[in-house]
Short mmCIF file of N, CA and C in Angstrom, two decimals:
data_model
loop_
_atom_site.label_atom_id
_atom_site.label_comp_id
_atom_site.label_asym_id
_atom_site.label_seq_id
_atom_site.Cartn_x
_atom_site.Cartn_y
_atom_site.Cartn_z
N UNK A 1 44.57 62.77 69.14
CA UNK A 1 43.86 64.20 69.14
C UNK A 1 42.49 64.14 68.43
N UNK A 2 42.34 63.14 67.64
CA UNK A 2 41.11 63.05 66.80
C UNK A 2 40.03 62.48 67.70
N UNK A 3 40.32 61.82 68.83
CA UNK A 3 39.34 61.15 69.68
C UNK A 3 38.56 62.17 70.66
N UNK A 4 39.42 63.43 70.75
CA UNK A 4 38.53 64.34 71.63
C UNK A 4 38.16 65.65 70.94
N UNK A 5 36.89 66.04 71.08
CA UNK A 5 36.68 67.21 70.39
C UNK A 5 36.02 68.23 71.51
N UNK A 6 36.43 69.49 71.27
CA UNK A 6 36.11 70.38 72.12
C UNK A 6 35.02 71.28 71.63
N UNK A 7 33.96 71.43 72.43
CA UNK A 7 32.64 72.33 72.02
C UNK A 7 32.32 73.46 72.88
N UNK A 8 32.16 74.68 72.41
CA UNK A 8 31.93 75.81 73.26
C UNK A 8 30.57 75.77 73.42
N UNK A 9 30.12 76.04 74.85
CA UNK A 9 28.77 76.01 75.36
C UNK A 9 28.38 77.46 75.37
N UNK A 10 27.00 77.74 75.57
CA UNK A 10 26.56 79.17 75.74
C UNK A 10 27.46 79.99 76.61
N UNK A 11 27.75 79.53 77.82
CA UNK A 11 28.59 80.29 78.56
C UNK A 11 30.17 80.24 78.28
N UNK A 12 30.85 81.18 77.87
CA UNK A 12 32.27 81.12 77.44
C UNK A 12 33.24 80.59 78.48
N UNK A 13 32.93 80.25 79.59
CA UNK A 13 33.87 79.71 80.45
C UNK A 13 33.45 78.18 80.80
N UNK A 14 32.69 77.79 80.21
CA UNK A 14 32.33 76.26 80.25
C UNK A 14 32.63 75.53 79.00
N UNK A 15 33.40 74.31 79.21
CA UNK A 15 33.64 73.63 77.93
C UNK A 15 33.28 72.32 78.09
N UNK A 16 32.86 71.47 77.14
CA UNK A 16 32.60 70.09 77.05
C UNK A 16 33.59 69.33 76.18
N UNK A 17 33.90 68.33 76.90
CA UNK A 17 34.75 67.27 76.10
C UNK A 17 33.88 66.10 75.82
N UNK A 18 33.92 65.64 74.52
CA UNK A 18 33.23 64.35 74.05
C UNK A 18 34.25 63.34 73.81
N UNK A 19 34.38 62.33 74.48
CA UNK A 19 35.13 61.20 74.06
C UNK A 19 34.73 60.33 73.01
N UNK A 20 35.50 59.46 72.45
CA UNK A 20 34.81 58.76 71.28
C UNK A 20 33.86 57.66 71.81
N UNK A 21 33.96 57.33 73.13
CA UNK A 21 33.06 56.25 73.66
C UNK A 21 31.69 57.00 73.94
N UNK A 22 31.43 58.30 73.78
CA UNK A 22 30.20 58.79 73.87
C UNK A 22 30.01 59.57 75.13
N UNK A 23 30.82 59.33 76.03
CA UNK A 23 30.66 59.98 77.33
C UNK A 23 30.95 61.48 77.26
N UNK A 24 30.26 62.37 78.03
CA UNK A 24 30.38 63.82 77.97
C UNK A 24 30.86 64.28 79.33
N UNK A 25 31.96 65.06 79.21
CA UNK A 25 32.49 65.68 80.48
C UNK A 25 32.42 67.27 80.38
N UNK A 26 31.92 67.94 81.25
CA UNK A 26 31.88 69.05 81.17
C UNK A 26 32.70 69.92 82.42
N UNK A 27 33.50 70.89 82.05
CA UNK A 27 34.51 71.60 82.98
C UNK A 27 34.26 73.02 83.16
N UNK A 28 34.17 73.77 84.05
CA UNK A 28 34.22 75.14 84.18
C UNK A 28 35.63 75.61 84.51
N UNK A 29 36.05 76.22 83.56
CA UNK A 29 37.62 76.49 83.66
C UNK A 29 37.90 77.95 84.13
N UNK A 30 36.85 78.60 84.46
CA UNK A 30 37.07 79.99 85.08
C UNK A 30 36.47 79.95 86.57
N UNK A 31 37.28 79.50 87.49
CA UNK A 31 36.75 79.37 88.78
C UNK A 31 37.28 80.50 89.62
N UNK A 32 36.50 81.12 90.29
CA UNK A 32 37.00 82.19 91.43
C UNK A 32 36.82 81.52 92.84
N UNK A 33 37.69 81.79 93.59
CA UNK A 33 37.45 81.33 95.13
C UNK A 33 37.36 82.69 95.87
N UNK A 34 36.30 82.89 96.60
CA UNK A 34 36.25 84.17 97.39
C UNK A 34 37.12 84.14 98.63
N UNK A 35 38.03 84.76 98.60
CA UNK A 35 38.71 84.52 100.06
C UNK A 35 39.04 86.33 100.61
N UNK A 36 39.03 86.38 101.70
CA UNK A 36 39.34 87.64 102.24
C UNK A 36 40.61 87.45 103.13
N UNK A 37 41.30 88.48 103.52
CA UNK A 37 42.58 88.52 104.19
C UNK A 37 42.38 87.65 105.46
N UNK A 38 41.26 87.64 106.03
CA UNK A 38 41.12 86.91 107.36
C UNK A 38 41.43 85.27 107.13
N UNK A 39 40.76 84.94 105.77
CA UNK A 39 40.96 83.66 105.37
C UNK A 39 42.28 82.98 105.23
N UNK A 40 43.20 84.11 105.02
CA UNK A 40 44.54 83.48 104.84
C UNK A 40 45.47 84.29 105.93
N UNK A 41 46.01 83.34 106.92
CA UNK A 41 46.58 83.86 108.15
C UNK A 41 47.92 83.35 108.12
N UNK A 42 48.67 84.32 107.56
CA UNK A 42 50.28 83.97 107.44
C UNK A 42 51.04 84.29 108.75
N UNK A 43 50.10 84.91 109.64
CA UNK A 43 50.97 85.51 110.87
C UNK A 43 50.88 84.52 112.03
N UNK A 44 50.55 83.44 111.96
CA UNK A 44 50.36 82.36 113.29
C UNK A 44 51.71 82.24 113.71
N UNK A 45 52.85 82.14 112.69
CA UNK A 45 54.13 82.05 113.40
C UNK A 45 54.99 82.27 112.10
N UNK A 46 56.23 82.92 112.12
CA UNK A 46 57.09 82.78 110.82
C UNK A 46 58.64 83.50 111.39
N UNK A 47 59.52 83.00 110.53
CA UNK A 47 60.87 83.40 110.79
C UNK A 47 61.20 84.79 110.69
N UNK A 48 61.89 85.49 111.22
CA UNK A 48 62.28 86.72 111.20
C UNK A 48 63.43 86.82 109.90
N UNK A 49 63.69 87.92 109.27
CA UNK A 49 64.32 87.98 108.18
C UNK A 49 66.05 88.02 108.19
N UNK A 50 66.53 88.22 109.57
CA UNK A 50 67.94 88.23 109.70
C UNK A 50 68.35 87.09 110.49
N UNK A 51 69.36 86.29 109.64
CA UNK A 51 69.95 85.25 110.08
C UNK A 51 71.65 85.39 110.25
N UNK A 52 72.05 85.00 111.26
CA UNK A 52 73.52 85.08 111.51
C UNK A 52 73.94 83.75 111.91
N UNK A 53 75.28 83.36 111.45
CA UNK A 53 75.90 82.15 111.78
C UNK A 53 77.22 82.51 112.42
N UNK A 54 77.70 81.35 113.28
CA UNK A 54 79.03 81.34 113.91
C UNK A 54 79.39 79.90 114.14
N UNK A 55 80.61 79.77 114.69
CA UNK A 55 81.13 78.55 115.07
C UNK A 55 81.18 78.47 116.71
N UNK A 56 80.87 77.37 117.24
CA UNK A 56 81.00 77.33 118.67
C UNK A 56 82.06 76.23 118.99
N UNK A 57 83.06 76.60 119.74
CA UNK A 57 84.12 75.67 120.06
C UNK A 57 84.10 75.90 121.55
N UNK A 58 83.35 74.96 122.45
CA UNK A 58 83.25 75.14 123.74
C UNK A 58 84.23 74.63 124.61
N UNK A 59 85.17 73.79 123.94
CA UNK A 59 86.39 73.12 124.93
C UNK A 59 87.71 73.81 124.51
N UNK A 60 87.80 74.65 123.53
CA UNK A 60 88.80 75.47 123.15
C UNK A 60 89.91 74.75 122.23
N UNK A 61 89.61 73.62 121.73
CA UNK A 61 90.61 72.77 120.98
C UNK A 61 90.67 73.19 119.51
N UNK A 62 90.11 74.35 119.04
CA UNK A 62 90.12 74.75 117.66
C UNK A 62 89.32 73.92 116.62
N UNK A 63 88.54 73.18 117.30
CA UNK A 63 87.47 72.32 116.30
C UNK A 63 86.27 72.56 116.89
N UNK A 64 85.36 73.24 116.16
CA UNK A 64 83.94 73.64 116.47
C UNK A 64 83.12 72.26 116.70
N UNK A 65 82.35 72.30 117.84
CA UNK A 65 81.23 71.18 118.15
C UNK A 65 80.09 71.60 117.22
N UNK A 66 79.79 72.93 116.99
CA UNK A 66 78.65 73.22 116.52
C UNK A 66 78.68 74.44 115.38
N UNK A 67 78.14 74.52 114.41
CA UNK A 67 77.74 75.63 113.65
C UNK A 67 76.29 76.09 114.16
N UNK A 68 76.22 77.34 114.70
CA UNK A 68 75.26 77.98 115.22
C UNK A 68 74.62 79.04 114.34
N UNK A 69 73.44 78.89 114.12
CA UNK A 69 72.53 79.80 113.23
C UNK A 69 71.61 80.34 114.17
N UNK A 70 71.60 81.73 114.03
CA UNK A 70 70.59 82.69 114.82
C UNK A 70 69.61 83.25 114.02
N UNK A 71 68.45 83.21 114.65
CA UNK A 71 67.42 83.86 113.86
C UNK A 71 66.23 84.09 114.94
N UNK A 72 65.15 84.73 114.55
CA UNK A 72 64.09 84.92 115.26
C UNK A 72 62.79 84.34 114.60
N UNK A 73 61.83 84.02 115.52
CA UNK A 73 60.71 83.32 115.25
C UNK A 73 59.30 84.00 115.93
N UNK A 74 58.34 84.44 115.16
CA UNK A 74 57.08 85.00 115.87
C UNK A 74 56.13 83.91 116.02
N UNK A 75 55.80 83.66 117.24
CA UNK A 75 54.94 82.65 117.63
C UNK A 75 53.66 83.12 118.13
N UNK A 76 52.65 82.65 117.91
CA UNK A 76 51.21 83.13 118.20
C UNK A 76 50.80 82.50 119.54
N UNK A 77 51.22 81.31 119.61
CA UNK A 77 50.82 80.61 120.92
C UNK A 77 51.93 79.69 121.48
N UNK A 78 51.99 79.68 122.90
CA UNK A 78 53.07 78.74 123.38
C UNK A 78 52.87 77.36 123.26
N UNK A 79 53.85 76.60 123.13
CA UNK A 79 53.78 75.21 122.90
C UNK A 79 55.15 74.66 122.46
N UNK A 80 55.17 73.40 122.24
CA UNK A 80 56.53 72.57 121.69
C UNK A 80 56.41 72.69 120.10
N UNK A 81 57.47 73.37 119.56
CA UNK A 81 57.66 73.26 118.26
C UNK A 81 59.03 72.56 117.77
N UNK A 82 58.97 72.17 116.52
CA UNK A 82 59.97 71.52 115.90
C UNK A 82 60.44 72.41 114.73
N UNK A 83 61.74 72.63 114.67
CA UNK A 83 62.36 73.44 113.44
C UNK A 83 63.23 72.44 112.77
N UNK A 84 63.02 72.24 111.57
CA UNK A 84 63.80 71.13 110.73
C UNK A 84 64.61 71.91 109.84
N UNK A 85 65.67 71.62 109.47
CA UNK A 85 66.68 72.38 108.56
C UNK A 85 67.34 71.34 107.87
N UNK A 86 67.52 71.72 106.54
CA UNK A 86 68.34 70.89 105.55
C UNK A 86 69.48 71.83 105.07
N UNK A 87 70.76 71.44 105.03
CA UNK A 87 71.88 72.18 104.83
C UNK A 87 72.58 71.71 103.52
N UNK A 88 72.85 72.48 102.54
CA UNK A 88 73.65 72.05 101.37
C UNK A 88 74.66 72.99 101.22
N UNK A 89 75.65 72.63 100.34
CA UNK A 89 76.65 73.68 100.10
C UNK A 89 76.21 74.70 99.06
N UNK A 90 77.04 75.49 98.55
CA UNK A 90 76.62 76.59 97.52
C UNK A 90 76.18 76.07 96.16
N UNK A 91 76.57 74.69 95.98
CA UNK A 91 76.13 74.07 94.68
C UNK A 91 75.10 73.17 94.79
N UNK A 92 74.55 73.04 95.95
CA UNK A 92 73.29 72.17 96.10
C UNK A 92 73.51 71.00 96.66
N UNK A 93 74.79 70.49 96.83
CA UNK A 93 75.12 69.29 97.40
C UNK A 93 74.81 69.11 98.97
N UNK A 94 73.93 68.15 98.98
CA UNK A 94 73.33 67.73 100.52
C UNK A 94 74.53 67.60 101.48
N UNK A 95 74.39 68.39 102.56
CA UNK A 95 75.36 68.35 103.62
C UNK A 95 74.66 67.49 104.85
N UNK A 96 73.60 67.81 105.42
CA UNK A 96 72.71 67.30 106.37
C UNK A 96 71.35 67.81 106.36
N UNK A 97 70.63 66.97 107.30
CA UNK A 97 69.26 67.37 107.58
C UNK A 97 69.01 67.01 109.19
N UNK A 98 68.30 68.07 109.81
CA UNK A 98 68.18 67.80 111.29
C UNK A 98 66.90 68.50 111.76
N UNK A 99 66.52 67.95 112.91
CA UNK A 99 65.02 68.52 113.40
C UNK A 99 65.40 68.91 114.84
N UNK A 100 65.01 69.69 115.51
CA UNK A 100 65.11 70.07 116.88
C UNK A 100 63.84 70.72 117.47
N UNK A 101 63.67 70.60 118.62
CA UNK A 101 62.48 70.62 119.36
C UNK A 101 62.80 71.93 120.58
N UNK A 102 61.90 72.81 120.34
CA UNK A 102 61.88 74.03 121.32
C UNK A 102 60.55 74.12 121.85
N UNK A 103 60.39 74.63 123.28
CA UNK A 103 59.34 74.93 123.96
C UNK A 103 59.41 76.60 123.93
N UNK A 104 58.52 76.92 123.11
CA UNK A 104 58.43 78.57 122.78
C UNK A 104 57.23 79.20 123.37
N UNK A 105 57.36 80.38 123.86
CA UNK A 105 56.30 81.19 124.25
C UNK A 105 55.77 82.05 123.12
N UNK A 106 54.74 82.75 123.39
CA UNK A 106 54.12 83.69 122.43
C UNK A 106 55.01 85.01 122.24
N UNK A 107 55.00 85.50 120.93
CA UNK A 107 55.77 86.73 120.52
C UNK A 107 57.05 86.30 119.89
N UNK A 108 57.78 87.31 119.63
CA UNK A 108 59.12 87.16 118.93
C UNK A 108 60.03 86.88 119.74
N UNK A 109 60.83 85.75 119.46
CA UNK A 109 62.01 85.21 120.30
C UNK A 109 62.96 84.85 119.34
N UNK A 110 64.33 84.88 120.04
CA UNK A 110 65.57 84.37 119.31
C UNK A 110 65.68 83.03 119.33
N UNK A 111 66.19 82.37 118.45
CA UNK A 111 66.29 80.90 118.24
C UNK A 111 67.91 80.71 117.93
N UNK A 112 68.47 79.90 118.85
CA UNK A 112 69.72 79.55 118.60
C UNK A 112 69.76 77.94 117.97
N UNK A 113 69.95 77.79 116.81
CA UNK A 113 69.68 76.58 116.26
C UNK A 113 71.29 76.06 116.01
N UNK A 114 71.72 74.82 116.89
CA UNK A 114 72.97 74.53 116.87
C UNK A 114 73.16 73.17 116.08
N UNK A 115 73.84 73.40 114.94
CA UNK A 115 74.16 72.11 114.13
C UNK A 115 75.30 71.20 114.49
N UNK A 116 75.10 70.04 114.54
CA UNK A 116 76.14 69.14 115.04
C UNK A 116 77.52 69.37 113.96
N UNK A 117 78.68 69.81 114.58
CA UNK A 117 79.85 69.94 113.80
C UNK A 117 80.36 68.82 113.29
N UNK A 118 80.33 67.65 114.21
CA UNK A 118 80.69 66.26 113.65
C UNK A 118 80.19 65.85 112.50
N UNK A 119 78.92 66.09 112.42
CA UNK A 119 77.91 65.73 111.07
C UNK A 119 78.60 66.46 109.87
N UNK A 120 78.84 67.82 110.08
CA UNK A 120 79.39 68.54 109.12
C UNK A 120 80.80 67.92 108.57
N UNK A 121 81.55 67.78 109.61
CA UNK A 121 82.99 67.10 109.39
C UNK A 121 82.78 65.86 108.53
N UNK A 122 81.83 64.97 109.01
CA UNK A 122 81.66 63.78 108.40
C UNK A 122 81.17 63.68 106.81
N UNK A 123 80.60 64.94 106.54
CA UNK A 123 79.99 65.07 105.20
C UNK A 123 81.32 65.37 104.18
N UNK A 124 82.44 66.05 104.79
CA UNK A 124 83.69 66.21 103.97
C UNK A 124 83.30 67.26 102.80
N UNK A 125 82.33 68.14 103.17
CA UNK A 125 81.88 69.24 102.03
C UNK A 125 82.16 70.64 102.78
N UNK A 126 82.99 71.43 102.09
CA UNK A 126 83.20 72.82 102.68
C UNK A 126 82.01 73.70 102.46
N UNK A 127 82.17 74.92 103.09
CA UNK A 127 80.93 75.94 102.93
C UNK A 127 81.53 76.84 101.91
N UNK A 128 80.73 77.92 101.63
CA UNK A 128 79.56 78.36 102.43
C UNK A 128 78.46 77.27 102.51
N UNK A 129 77.75 77.29 103.62
CA UNK A 129 76.74 76.38 103.66
C UNK A 129 75.34 77.18 103.34
N UNK A 130 74.48 76.44 102.81
CA UNK A 130 73.11 77.03 102.52
C UNK A 130 71.97 76.47 103.28
N UNK A 131 71.20 77.21 103.95
CA UNK A 131 69.90 76.67 104.66
C UNK A 131 69.05 76.51 103.39
N UNK A 132 68.92 75.41 102.93
CA UNK A 132 68.31 74.95 101.80
C UNK A 132 66.69 74.94 102.06
N UNK A 133 66.47 74.32 103.20
CA UNK A 133 65.10 74.24 103.87
C UNK A 133 65.13 74.56 105.11
N UNK A 134 64.14 75.32 105.66
CA UNK A 134 63.71 75.67 106.98
C UNK A 134 62.31 75.43 107.51
N UNK A 135 61.95 74.73 108.36
CA UNK A 135 60.46 74.50 108.44
C UNK A 135 60.20 74.55 109.93
N UNK A 136 59.12 75.30 110.29
CA UNK A 136 58.53 75.49 111.74
C UNK A 136 57.39 74.65 111.74
N UNK A 137 57.41 73.66 112.49
CA UNK A 137 56.22 72.76 112.84
C UNK A 137 55.72 72.76 114.08
N UNK A 138 54.33 72.49 114.40
CA UNK A 138 53.69 72.15 115.71
C UNK A 138 53.05 70.84 115.41
N UNK A 139 53.45 69.89 116.09
CA UNK A 139 52.78 68.56 115.75
C UNK A 139 53.13 68.15 114.47
N UNK A 140 51.98 67.69 113.73
CA UNK A 140 52.32 67.53 112.20
C UNK A 140 51.95 68.72 111.34
N UNK A 141 51.62 69.88 111.70
CA UNK A 141 51.37 70.89 110.96
C UNK A 141 52.48 71.86 110.71
N UNK A 142 52.90 72.05 109.27
CA UNK A 142 53.78 73.14 109.05
C UNK A 142 53.25 74.38 109.07
N UNK A 143 53.96 75.37 110.04
CA UNK A 143 53.48 76.56 110.17
C UNK A 143 54.22 77.72 109.15
N UNK A 144 55.37 77.31 109.01
CA UNK A 144 56.21 78.28 108.02
C UNK A 144 57.29 77.37 107.51
N UNK A 145 57.57 77.60 106.26
CA UNK A 145 58.57 76.89 105.39
C UNK A 145 59.35 78.01 104.49
N UNK A 146 60.64 77.85 104.67
CA UNK A 146 61.32 78.73 103.64
C UNK A 146 62.47 78.06 103.03
N UNK A 147 62.90 78.42 101.82
CA UNK A 147 63.82 77.70 101.17
C UNK A 147 64.95 78.72 100.64
N UNK A 148 66.21 78.18 100.92
CA UNK A 148 67.50 78.95 100.47
C UNK A 148 67.41 80.25 100.93
N UNK A 149 67.50 80.43 102.30
CA UNK A 149 67.28 81.82 103.02
C UNK A 149 68.54 82.44 103.42
N UNK A 150 69.64 81.46 103.64
CA UNK A 150 70.84 81.91 104.21
C UNK A 150 71.97 81.36 103.75
N UNK A 151 73.16 82.01 103.40
CA UNK A 151 74.44 81.28 103.20
C UNK A 151 75.44 81.72 104.31
N UNK A 152 76.03 80.76 104.95
CA UNK A 152 76.91 81.10 105.95
C UNK A 152 78.14 81.45 105.39
N UNK A 153 78.99 81.76 106.30
CA UNK A 153 80.48 82.19 105.87
C UNK A 153 81.10 81.14 105.31
N UNK A 154 82.40 81.10 104.68
CA UNK A 154 82.94 80.12 104.07
C UNK A 154 83.72 79.20 105.12
N UNK A 155 83.04 78.23 105.61
CA UNK A 155 83.61 77.32 106.53
C UNK A 155 84.10 76.14 105.93
N UNK A 156 85.32 75.74 106.36
CA UNK A 156 85.68 74.19 105.85
C UNK A 156 85.26 73.16 106.78
N UNK A 157 85.03 72.06 106.17
CA UNK A 157 84.52 70.77 106.98
C UNK A 157 85.59 70.48 108.22
N UNK A 158 86.78 70.92 107.88
CA UNK A 158 87.80 70.51 108.81
C UNK A 158 87.96 71.50 110.02
N UNK A 159 87.04 72.60 109.93
CA UNK A 159 86.93 73.61 111.18
C UNK A 159 86.11 72.82 112.32
N UNK A 160 85.46 71.83 112.04
CA UNK A 160 84.53 71.02 112.91
C UNK A 160 85.26 69.81 113.51
N UNK A 161 84.65 69.66 114.65
CA UNK A 161 85.14 68.38 115.51
C UNK A 161 84.99 67.06 114.63
N UNK A 162 86.21 66.42 114.80
CA UNK A 162 86.09 64.96 114.31
C UNK A 162 85.47 63.93 115.28
N UNK A 163 84.94 62.91 114.60
CA UNK A 163 84.20 62.21 115.62
C UNK A 163 85.27 61.42 116.42
N UNK A 164 84.88 60.77 117.77
CA UNK A 164 85.99 60.17 118.27
C UNK A 164 86.32 58.98 117.87
N UNK A 165 87.60 58.67 117.59
CA UNK A 165 88.12 57.35 117.00
C UNK A 165 88.16 56.32 118.08
N UNK A 166 87.95 55.10 117.57
CA UNK A 166 87.97 53.84 118.49
C UNK A 166 89.24 53.46 119.15
N UNK A 167 89.28 53.03 120.13
CA UNK A 167 90.56 52.57 120.85
C UNK A 167 90.62 51.05 120.63
N UNK A 168 91.37 50.88 119.57
CA UNK A 168 91.51 49.56 119.10
C UNK A 168 92.92 48.67 119.64
N UNK A 169 92.76 47.70 119.99
CA UNK A 169 94.06 47.04 120.48
C UNK A 169 94.27 45.72 119.37
N UNK A 170 95.39 45.73 118.71
CA UNK A 170 95.51 44.73 117.54
C UNK A 170 96.66 43.86 118.27
N UNK A 171 96.43 42.47 118.19
CA UNK A 171 97.40 41.61 118.60
C UNK A 171 97.47 40.57 117.54
N UNK A 172 98.77 39.71 117.42
CA UNK A 172 98.78 38.83 116.54
C UNK A 172 99.70 37.70 117.03
N UNK A 173 99.41 36.45 116.61
CA UNK A 173 100.28 35.40 116.89
C UNK A 173 100.62 34.54 115.68
N UNK A 174 101.64 33.96 115.65
CA UNK A 174 102.04 33.02 114.46
C UNK A 174 102.08 31.55 115.13
N UNK A 175 101.22 30.59 114.45
CA UNK A 175 101.04 29.32 115.30
C UNK A 175 102.01 28.41 114.51
N UNK A 176 102.20 28.70 113.20
CA UNK A 176 103.16 27.78 112.46
C UNK A 176 103.55 28.70 111.24
N UNK A 177 104.18 28.13 110.22
CA UNK A 177 104.65 28.88 109.07
C UNK A 177 103.43 29.40 108.22
N UNK A 178 102.34 28.70 108.18
CA UNK A 178 101.11 29.06 107.38
C UNK A 178 100.07 29.73 108.19
N UNK A 179 100.15 29.78 109.43
CA UNK A 179 98.77 30.33 110.19
C UNK A 179 99.16 31.59 110.90
N UNK A 180 98.31 32.51 110.71
CA UNK A 180 98.57 33.88 111.54
C UNK A 180 97.42 34.07 112.04
N UNK A 181 97.17 34.60 113.38
CA UNK A 181 96.11 34.81 114.12
C UNK A 181 96.06 36.18 114.42
N UNK A 182 95.29 37.23 113.89
CA UNK A 182 95.17 38.45 114.29
C UNK A 182 93.94 38.84 115.00
N UNK A 183 94.11 39.44 116.39
CA UNK A 183 92.78 39.98 117.16
C UNK A 183 92.89 41.31 117.26
N UNK A 184 91.53 41.85 116.96
CA UNK A 184 91.29 43.22 117.07
C UNK A 184 90.15 43.31 118.07
N UNK A 185 90.53 44.13 119.10
CA UNK A 185 89.50 44.49 120.23
C UNK A 185 89.38 45.93 120.40
N UNK A 186 87.98 46.28 120.36
CA UNK A 186 87.86 47.84 120.60
C UNK A 186 87.74 47.95 121.96
N UNK A 187 88.76 48.71 122.68
CA UNK A 187 88.84 49.03 124.10
C UNK A 187 88.01 50.22 124.57
N UNK A 188 87.58 51.02 123.62
CA UNK A 188 86.87 52.17 123.96
C UNK A 188 85.53 52.14 123.84
#
């Protein structure tokens, strides 16, 4: 602390710092940046305020293939957009992260974001699930980014489709009293 000395200059918003080695540094700490509302364009594209969720069980086996999140997006220009989503539980435990691509037209439109139910099942984490991060991108540019915006209903991970199990064939032979040969073959 003794190595630096703060000096007040004529203008009360400019400060100088003199280091022990004799170098002088001056900083203007009262900086204003003139901006108008036209300089800040938050209307290029954005997510609507209403989010709804539900389960999709397309084959009727009482195990959902998808968790579907429905929301709207206002798009200024047509093109290919990516929407990335990070899902956590209510305590912040990571469940999954996904990115999906959409060909969108100009204007407000409904988005049906279907999250892989098997991935939720494999997480072993129960809901309610929270959309911890939701981002709209076009190319490498992030157009909108929201955090902790929706909590789903209280789903259990067991509400979702299990991954397919391998079809294993296990066979064994005993060649003598001390040797056993076990063969495992994935038939699926």
